[in-house]
Amino acid sequence: MSPLPAAFFISILFLLPQLHKVCAVSNAAGRTIPTRGTCNNTCGTIPVMFPFGTGFGCGHPYFARYVKCNAGTLQFSTGTGIYTVSSIDYPTSTIVVADPFMSTCSLMQNSGSFSLDRTSPFTLTGSNIFVLLGCSTTSPVFDPSEDLCDTGSGSRVCSGLYSCKGVTGIGLPQNAPTSTCCVYDSLMGIGSGYSLDLPKLQCSSYTSIYEFGDEGDPMKWKFGISLQYNDSYYTPACKDCETSGGLCGFSGLDESFSCICRDGVNTTTNCFGHGFTWSGAWKPKIQTKTSIGVFLLWWIYLLV
């Protein structure tokens, strides 16, 4: 085999920078500029899927105003406060939020008010049983002409709650008369735009029960506010993005759809063809190295 001429090595040194530019242009044509990946599919222990997101630009912009991930805690915001999201049931499009000042059987305390914005994509589900506690006898909820309290099964709910030791937290003795308690029937079937104003209703606290379980034991009742969310925002483009391993999000001043790939790359379609695997390996880099190796072998074959 004859020694390779010096011209061969000079040609290679000249062509390598050109190959690098070609590869860079080719890769840029198949993807957008990488950005920092801030979207995850969990927040703490709660799985986060569209329309929700864990950071700015994640999920649907309409929901991003209300649900955020803060230091590993998924939070729901309204005009009356910030509440913790306890769970999300995606098949039924419902979430359960917990008001830290809401009373439970084990702990009753003075509560704030609760409201849902009229423009929000959330509504109260029919499974909620709202109970007003420690109400004044002059409270408007006891107006007989309004019929706001459930005096049937609601009286059993009040009796159960007033049997809890936690009732002393609102200044009542255990097993106190239920005349200051009201199962607030007017909430049933009410959608977004509702406001529970405790000072106006002259009540010291409230609670919401979304599941009774063992009805005879209030310690086993599930306390929280169950909300239905509008799932009509799930589009074919988002489904295609998720199928490709991406997360649906938004970008730009117009908050247009964006598919966020596992390495933080944003696209307007999906993550197919971008070469990013679940381990974060970049396939185009491997393909580029292979192409350069084949090119060098081809030159050696011609010049030997």
mmCIF file of C-alpha atoms in Angstrom:
data_model
loop_
_atom_site.group_PDB
_atom_site.id
_atom_site.type_symbol
_atom_site.label_atom_id
_atom_site.label_comp_id
_atom_site.label_asym_id
_atom_site.label_seq_id
_atom_site.Cartn_x
_atom_site.Cartn_y
_atom_site.Cartn_z
ATOM 1 C CA MET A 1 0.000 0.000 0.000
ATOM 2 C CA SER A 2 1.498 3.340 -1.065
ATOM 3 C CA PRO A 3 1.749 6.153 1.466
ATOM 4 C CA LEU A 4 -1.070 8.666 1.357
ATOM 5 C CA PRO A 5 -0.159 11.956 -0.323
ATOM 6 C CA ALA A 6 -0.045 15.108 1.763
ATOM 7 C CA ALA A 7 -2.784 16.561 -0.456
ATOM 8 C CA PHE A 8 -5.197 14.035 1.021
ATOM 9 C CA PHE A 9 -4.727 15.306 4.567
ATOM 10 C CA ILE A 10 -4.933 18.919 3.430
ATOM 11 C CA SER A 11 -8.251 18.122 1.691
ATOM 12 C CA ILE A 12 -9.609 16.482 4.822
ATOM 13 C CA LEU A 13 -8.653 19.451 6.999
ATOM 14 C CA PHE A 14 -10.390 21.741 4.531
ATOM 15 C CA LEU A 15 -13.551 19.668 4.251
ATOM 16 C CA LEU A 16 -14.173 18.958 7.954
ATOM 17 C CA PRO A 17 -15.305 22.533 8.810
ATOM 18 C CA GLN A 18 -17.597 22.461 5.779
ATOM 19 C CA LEU A 19 -19.102 19.144 6.903
ATOM 20 C CA HIS A 20 -19.703 20.620 10.339
ATOM 21 C CA LYS A 21 -21.657 23.519 8.804
ATOM 22 C CA VAL A 22 -23.724 21.196 6.639
ATOM 23 C CA CYS A 23 -24.607 19.018 9.636
ATOM 24 C CA ALA A 24 -25.499 22.065 11.715
ATOM 25 C CA VAL A 25 -27.823 23.385 8.986
ATOM 26 C CA SER A 26 -29.393 19.952 8.583
ATOM 27 C CA ASN A 27 -30.056 19.632 12.302
ATOM 28 C CA ALA A 28 -31.413 23.179 12.563
ATOM 29 C CA ALA A 29 -33.886 22.444 9.781
ATOM 30 C CA GLY A 30 -35.344 19.590 11.806
ATOM 31 C CA ARG A 31 -35.741 21.401 15.106
ATOM 32 C CA THR A 32 -36.066 24.791 16.716
ATOM 33 C CA ILE A 33 -33.650 26.486 19.078
ATOM 34 C CA PRO A 34 -33.331 24.485 22.323
ATOM 35 C CA THR A 35 -34.730 26.130 25.439
ATOM 36 C CA ARG A 36 -34.517 25.257 29.089
ATOM 37 C CA GLY A 37 -36.876 22.387 29.847
ATOM 38 C CA THR A 38 -39.241 23.565 32.579
ATOM 39 C CA CYS A 39 -42.177 21.210 31.943
ATOM 40 C CA ASN A 40 -42.526 17.967 33.872
ATOM 41 C CA ASN A 41 -45.198 15.287 33.986
ATOM 42 C CA THR A 42 -45.394 15.299 37.791
ATOM 43 C CA CYS A 43 -45.593 17.867 40.569
ATOM 44 C CA GLY A 44 -44.616 16.204 43.804
ATOM 45 C CA THR A 45 -46.548 12.934 43.754
ATOM 46 C CA ILE A 46 -49.349 14.146 41.470
ATOM 47 C CA PRO A 47 -49.199 13.226 37.756
ATOM 48 C CA VAL A 48 -49.585 16.367 35.652
ATOM 49 C CA MET A 49 -51.101 16.030 32.196
ATOM 50 C CA PHE A 50 -52.725 18.407 29.744
ATOM 51 C CA PRO A 51 -54.485 20.798 30.225
ATOM 52 C CA PHE A 52 -52.393 21.337 33.365
ATOM 53 C CA GLY A 53 -48.690 22.166 33.466
ATOM 54 C CA THR A 54 -45.843 22.513 35.938
ATOM 55 C CA GLY A 55 -44.300 25.775 34.732
ATOM 56 C CA PHE A 56 -44.699 28.775 32.487
ATOM 57 C CA GLY A 57 -45.543 27.709 28.944
ATOM 58 C CA CYS A 58 -46.721 24.248 30.063
ATOM 59 C CA GLY A 59 -50.221 22.906 29.579
ATOM 60 C CA HIS A 60 -52.993 25.149 28.255
ATOM 61 C CA PRO A 61 -52.678 28.910 28.850
ATOM 62 C CA TYR A 62 -56.256 29.105 30.114
ATOM 63 C CA PHE A 63 -55.493 26.633 32.910
ATOM 64 C CA ALA A 64 -51.994 27.962 33.637
ATOM 65 C CA ARG A 65 -53.611 30.996 35.263
ATOM 66 C CA TYR A 66 -55.250 28.822 37.892
ATOM 67 C CA VAL A 67 -53.034 25.760 38.445
ATOM 68 C CA LYS A 68 -49.291 26.002 39.123
ATOM 69 C CA CYS A 69 -46.566 23.814 40.586
ATOM 70 C CA ASN A 70 -44.794 25.561 43.443
ATOM 71 C CA ALA A 71 -41.879 23.802 45.179
ATOM 72 C CA GLY A 72 -43.320 20.366 44.499
ATOM 73 C CA THR A 73 -46.884 21.312 45.459
ATOM 74 C CA LEU A 74 -49.636 21.677 42.864
ATOM 75 C CA GLN A 75 -51.693 24.745 43.701
ATOM 76 C CA PHE A 76 -55.068 26.085 42.588
ATOM 77 C CA SER A 77 -55.641 29.847 42.717
ATOM 78 C CA THR A 78 -58.851 31.864 42.890
ATOM 79 C CA GLY A 79 -59.707 35.374 43.978
ATOM 80 C CA THR A 80 -60.054 34.225 47.593
ATOM 81 C CA GLY A 81 -56.797 32.362 47.999
ATOM 82 C CA ILE A 82 -54.393 29.609 47.008
ATOM 83 C CA TYR A 83 -55.415 26.009 47.644
ATOM 84 C CA THR A 84 -53.567 22.709 47.413
ATOM 85 C CA VAL A 85 -54.599 20.266 44.700
ATOM 86 C CA SER A 86 -55.059 16.933 46.499
ATOM 87 C CA SER A 87 -55.747 14.794 43.438
ATOM 88 C CA ILE A 88 -56.628 14.852 39.747
ATOM 89 C CA ASP A 89 -58.863 12.265 38.085
ATOM 90 C CA TYR A 90 -58.213 12.626 34.368
ATOM 91 C CA PRO A 91 -60.836 10.105 33.125
ATOM 92 C CA THR A 92 -63.601 12.083 34.879
ATOM 93 C CA SER A 93 -61.963 15.515 34.404
ATOM 94 C CA THR A 94 -62.153 16.377 38.101
ATOM 95 C CA ILE A 95 -59.732 17.777 40.658
ATOM 96 C CA VAL A 96 -59.990 17.964 44.442
ATOM 97 C CA VAL A 97 -58.607 21.042 46.189
ATOM 98 C CA ALA A 98 -58.027 21.544 49.906
ATOM 99 C CA ASP A 99 -58.527 24.857 51.664
ATOM 100 C CA PRO A 100 -55.960 25.028 54.529
ATOM 101 C CA PHE A 101 -58.462 27.045 56.596
ATOM 102 C CA MET A 102 -61.430 24.790 55.912
ATOM 103 C CA SER A 103 -62.728 22.790 58.876
ATOM 104 C CA THR A 104 -62.577 18.998 59.126
ATOM 105 C CA CYS A 105 -63.707 16.568 61.803
ATOM 106 C CA SER A 106 -60.287 16.577 63.444
ATOM 107 C CA LEU A 107 -59.721 20.335 63.209
ATOM 108 C CA MET A 108 -62.304 23.110 63.054
ATOM 109 C CA GLN A 109 -61.210 26.719 62.739
ATOM 110 C CA ASN A 110 -62.373 30.096 61.518
ATOM 111 C CA SER A 111 -62.384 29.951 57.735
ATOM 112 C CA GLY A 112 -61.984 32.417 54.957
ATOM 113 C CA SER A 113 -64.322 32.635 51.995
ATOM 114 C CA PHE A 114 -64.208 30.585 48.823
ATOM 115 C CA SER A 115 -64.998 31.637 45.272
ATOM 116 C CA LEU A 116 -64.727 30.505 41.668
ATOM 117 C CA ASP A 117 -64.033 33.065 38.971
ATOM 118 C CA ARG A 118 -66.823 33.435 36.446
ATOM 119 C CA THR A 119 -64.384 33.046 33.557
ATOM 120 C CA SER A 120 -62.580 30.016 34.953
ATOM 121 C CA PRO A 121 -62.795 26.599 33.239
ATOM 122 C CA PHE A 122 -63.847 25.017 36.558
ATOM 123 C CA THR A 123 -67.253 24.271 38.053
ATOM 124 C CA LEU A 124 -68.368 22.694 41.306
ATOM 125 C CA THR A 125 -69.323 19.043 40.978
ATOM 126 C CA GLY A 126 -72.564 17.676 42.353
ATOM 127 C CA SER A 127 -70.691 15.493 44.835
ATOM 128 C CA ASN A 128 -69.834 18.450 47.087
ATOM 129 C CA ILE A 129 -71.730 18.860 50.346
ATOM 130 C CA PHE A 130 -70.997 22.339 51.726
ATOM 131 C CA VAL A 131 -71.609 22.826 55.430
ATOM 132 C CA LEU A 132 -71.646 26.168 57.235
ATOM 133 C CA LEU A 133 -70.567 25.950 60.873
ATOM 134 C CA GLY A 134 -70.925 28.232 63.871
ATOM 135 C CA CYS A 135 -73.506 30.450 62.194
ATOM 136 C CA SER A 136 -75.388 33.214 63.985
ATOM 137 C CA THR A 137 -79.079 32.558 64.650
ATOM 138 C CA THR A 138 -79.745 35.708 62.618
ATOM 139 C CA SER A 139 -77.825 34.370 59.619
ATOM 140 C CA PRO A 140 -79.673 34.770 56.301
ATOM 141 C CA VAL A 141 -79.184 31.043 55.663
ATOM 142 C CA PHE A 142 -81.860 30.377 58.277
ATOM 143 C CA ASP A 143 -84.445 32.564 56.560
ATOM 144 C CA PRO A 144 -87.440 30.193 56.215
ATOM 145 C CA SER A 145 -88.609 31.941 53.051
ATOM 146 C CA GLU A 146 -85.315 31.215 51.293
ATOM 147 C CA ASP A 147 -85.074 27.500 52.130
ATOM 148 C CA LEU A 148 -81.264 27.507 51.858
ATOM 149 C CA CYS A 149 -80.484 24.732 54.340
ATOM 150 C CA ASP A 150 -81.099 21.044 53.837
ATOM 151 C CA THR A 151 -83.133 20.061 56.883
ATOM 152 C CA GLY A 152 -83.430 16.403 55.867
ATOM 153 C CA SER A 153 -80.223 14.442 55.429
ATOM 154 C CA GLY A 154 -78.342 17.664 56.115
ATOM 155 C CA SER A 155 -79.279 17.491 59.793
ATOM 156 C CA ARG A 156 -77.493 14.132 60.057
ATOM 157 C CA VAL A 157 -74.381 15.659 58.468
ATOM 158 C CA CYS A 158 -74.475 18.503 61.005
ATOM 159 C CA SER A 159 -74.931 16.056 63.884
ATOM 160 C CA GLY A 160 -71.963 14.053 62.657
ATOM 161 C CA LEU A 161 -69.711 17.091 62.442
ATOM 162 C CA TYR A 162 -70.782 18.472 65.812
ATOM 163 C CA SER A 163 -69.924 15.115 67.373
ATOM 164 C CA CYS A 164 -66.283 15.654 66.398
ATOM 165 C CA LYS A 165 -63.830 16.778 69.063
ATOM 166 C CA GLY A 166 -62.569 19.415 66.633
ATOM 167 C CA VAL A 167 -65.780 21.435 67.041
ATOM 168 C CA THR A 168 -64.256 23.064 70.123
ATOM 169 C CA GLY A 169 -61.979 24.939 67.722
ATOM 170 C CA ILE A 170 -64.887 27.195 66.731
ATOM 171 C CA GLY A 171 -66.014 27.733 70.325
ATOM 172 C CA LEU A 172 -68.713 25.080 70.523
ATOM 173 C CA PRO A 173 -68.909 22.128 72.912
ATOM 174 C CA GLN A 174 -68.856 18.618 71.481
ATOM 175 C CA ASN A 175 -72.365 17.446 70.501
ATOM 176 C CA ALA A 176 -73.682 21.018 70.592
ATOM 177 C CA PRO A 177 -77.161 21.667 69.149
ATOM 178 C CA THR A 178 -77.067 21.810 65.358
ATOM 179 C CA SER A 179 -79.087 25.036 65.207
ATOM 180 C CA THR A 180 -75.906 26.907 64.183
ATOM 181 C CA CYS A 181 -75.108 24.453 61.367
ATOM 182 C CA CYS A 182 -76.420 24.548 57.806
ATOM 183 C CA VAL A 183 -75.887 22.178 54.907
ATOM 184 C CA TYR A 184 -75.896 24.842 52.248
ATOM 185 C CA ASP A 185 -78.188 23.426 49.603
ATOM 186 C CA SER A 186 -77.951 26.394 47.260
ATOM 187 C CA LEU A 187 -74.481 25.262 46.157
ATOM 188 C CA MET A 188 -75.809 22.175 44.438
ATOM 189 C CA GLY A 189 -75.523 22.432 40.691
ATOM 190 C CA ILE A 190 -73.993 25.913 40.834
ATOM 191 C CA GLY A 191 -71.206 26.347 38.312
ATOM 192 C CA SER A 192 -68.347 28.818 38.026
ATOM 193 C CA GLY A 193 -68.773 32.300 39.369
ATOM 194 C CA TYR A 194 -69.954 31.222 42.830
ATOM 195 C CA SER A 195 -68.705 32.988 45.939
ATOM 196 C CA LEU A 196 -69.089 31.672 49.487
ATOM 197 C CA ASP A 197 -68.935 34.833 51.633
ATOM 198 C CA LEU A 198 -68.782 33.739 55.288
ATOM 199 C CA PRO A 199 -68.906 37.239 56.855
ATOM 200 C CA LYS A 200 -72.036 38.012 54.840
ATOM 201 C CA LEU A 201 -73.590 34.712 55.895
ATOM 202 C CA GLN A 202 -72.594 35.333 59.548
ATOM 203 C CA CYS A 203 -70.848 31.957 59.881
ATOM 204 C CA SER A 204 -67.456 31.327 61.447
ATOM 205 C CA SER A 205 -66.381 28.338 59.370
ATOM 206 C CA TYR A 206 -67.241 26.035 56.502
ATOM 207 C CA THR A 207 -66.327 22.620 55.220
ATOM 208 C CA SER A 208 -66.914 20.615 52.064
ATOM 209 C CA ILE A 209 -67.353 16.856 51.928
ATOM 210 C CA TYR A 210 -66.969 15.221 48.534
ATOM 211 C CA GLU A 211 -67.140 11.589 49.651
ATOM 212 C CA PHE A 212 -68.682 10.050 52.776
ATOM 213 C CA GLY A 213 -67.287 6.506 52.730
ATOM 214 C CA ASP A 214 -68.456 5.052 56.033
ATOM 215 C CA GLU A 215 -71.308 7.505 56.547
ATOM 216 C CA GLY A 216 -71.532 6.851 60.262
ATOM 217 C CA ASP A 217 -67.974 7.935 61.027
ATOM 218 C CA PRO A 218 -67.184 11.593 60.195
ATOM 219 C CA MET A 219 -63.483 10.905 60.746
ATOM 220 C CA LYS A 220 -63.602 8.837 57.551
ATOM 221 C CA TRP A 221 -65.364 11.458 55.458
ATOM 222 C CA LYS A 222 -63.251 12.953 52.703
ATOM 223 C CA PHE A 223 -62.987 16.707 53.034
ATOM 224 C CA GLY A 224 -62.167 18.923 50.074
ATOM 225 C CA ILE A 225 -63.735 20.742 47.145
ATOM 226 C CA SER A 226 -64.363 18.685 44.031
ATOM 227 C CA LEU A 227 -64.190 20.644 40.785
ATOM 228 C CA GLN A 228 -65.007 19.659 37.225
ATOM 229 C CA TYR A 229 -62.764 21.126 34.540
ATOM 230 C CA ASN A 230 -63.492 21.735 30.886
ATOM 231 C CA ASP A 231 -61.707 19.047 28.855
ATOM 232 C CA SER A 232 -62.652 20.380 25.414
ATOM 233 C CA TYR A 233 -59.199 21.943 24.992
ATOM 234 C CA TYR A 234 -57.572 18.579 24.253
ATOM 235 C CA THR A 235 -56.908 18.875 20.509
ATOM 236 C CA PRO A 236 -55.558 16.376 17.922
ATOM 237 C CA ALA A 237 -52.331 18.421 17.828
ATOM 238 C CA CYS A 238 -51.846 17.915 21.572
ATOM 239 C CA LYS A 239 -52.634 14.210 21.291
ATOM 240 C CA ASP A 240 -50.046 13.881 18.503
ATOM 241 C CA CYS A 241 -47.499 15.710 20.653
ATOM 242 C CA GLU A 242 -48.081 13.398 23.621
ATOM 243 C CA THR A 243 -47.880 10.331 21.368
ATOM 244 C CA SER A 244 -44.410 11.468 20.284
ATOM 245 C CA GLY A 245 -43.271 11.698 23.921
ATOM 246 C CA GLY A 246 -43.713 15.460 24.245
ATOM 247 C CA LEU A 247 -45.725 17.643 26.595
ATOM 248 C CA CYS A 248 -48.293 20.141 25.328
ATOM 249 C CA GLY A 249 -47.641 23.789 26.055
ATOM 250 C CA PHE A 250 -47.795 27.275 24.593
ATOM 251 C CA SER A 251 -45.438 30.060 23.577
ATOM 252 C CA GLY A 252 -45.330 33.589 22.238
ATOM 253 C CA LEU A 253 -47.493 36.597 22.895
ATOM 254 C CA ASP A 254 -50.390 34.876 21.150
ATOM 255 C CA GLU A 255 -49.972 31.808 23.411
ATOM 256 C CA SER A 256 -49.967 29.535 20.390
ATOM 257 C CA PHE A 257 -49.644 25.753 20.696
ATOM 258 C CA SER A 258 -46.184 24.379 21.345
ATOM 259 C CA CYS A 259 -44.998 20.789 21.736
ATOM 260 C CA ILE A 260 -42.217 20.574 24.321
ATOM 261 C CA CYS A 261 -39.826 17.682 23.784
ATOM 262 C CA ARG A 262 -37.912 15.860 26.493
ATOM 263 C CA ASP A 263 -34.763 17.968 26.093
ATOM 264 C CA GLY A 264 -36.645 21.266 26.262
ATOM 265 C CA VAL A 265 -36.940 21.820 22.499
ATOM 266 C CA ASN A 266 -40.186 23.506 21.463
ATOM 267 C CA THR A 267 -41.854 22.625 18.165
ATOM 268 C CA THR A 268 -45.131 23.587 16.538
ATOM 269 C CA THR A 269 -45.983 19.981 15.696
ATOM 270 C CA ASN A 270 -44.522 17.019 17.632
ATOM 271 C CA CYS A 271 -41.257 15.440 18.773
ATOM 272 C CA PHE A 272 -41.044 12.831 16.005
ATOM 273 C CA GLY A 273 -37.942 13.221 13.841
ATOM 274 C CA HIS A 274 -36.005 15.223 16.372
ATOM 275 C CA GLY A 275 -33.927 12.245 17.417
ATOM 276 C CA PHE A 276 -34.248 12.691 21.138
ATOM 277 C CA THR A 277 -34.673 9.477 23.054
ATOM 278 C CA TRP A 278 -36.002 8.992 26.592
ATOM 279 C CA SER A 279 -32.404 8.820 27.873
ATOM 280 C CA GLY A 280 -31.624 12.198 26.354
ATOM 281 C CA ALA A 281 -29.262 10.831 23.671
ATOM 282 C CA TRP A 282 -29.181 12.882 20.485
ATOM 283 C CA LYS A 283 -29.407 10.521 17.537
ATOM 284 C CA PRO A 284 -28.434 13.115 14.883
ATOM 285 C CA LYS A 285 -25.021 13.389 16.576
ATOM 286 C CA ILE A 286 -24.494 9.663 16.162
ATOM 287 C CA GLN A 287 -25.663 9.840 12.570
ATOM 288 C CA THR A 288 -23.317 12.757 11.909
ATOM 289 C CA LYS A 289 -20.304 10.890 13.278
ATOM 290 C CA THR A 290 -21.205 7.855 11.179
ATOM 291 C CA SER A 291 -21.523 9.971 8.020
ATOM 292 C CA ILE A 292 -18.114 11.577 8.550
ATOM 293 C CA GLY A 293 -16.527 8.158 9.130
ATOM 294 C CA VAL A 294 -17.991 6.768 5.908
ATOM 295 C CA PHE A 295 -16.789 9.858 3.996
ATOM 296 C CA LEU A 296 -13.221 9.417 5.265
ATOM 297 C CA LEU A 297 -13.168 5.750 4.341
ATOM 298 C CA TRP A 298 -14.414 6.637 0.870
ATOM 299 C CA TRP A 299 -11.508 9.117 0.361
ATOM 300 C CA ILE A 300 -8.956 6.603 1.625
ATOM 301 C CA TYR A 301 -10.272 4.021 -0.834
ATOM 302 C CA LEU A 302 -9.929 6.428 -3.762
ATOM 303 C CA LEU A 303 -6.459 7.679 -2.920
ATOM 304 C CA VAL A 304 -4.771 4.448 -1.856
#
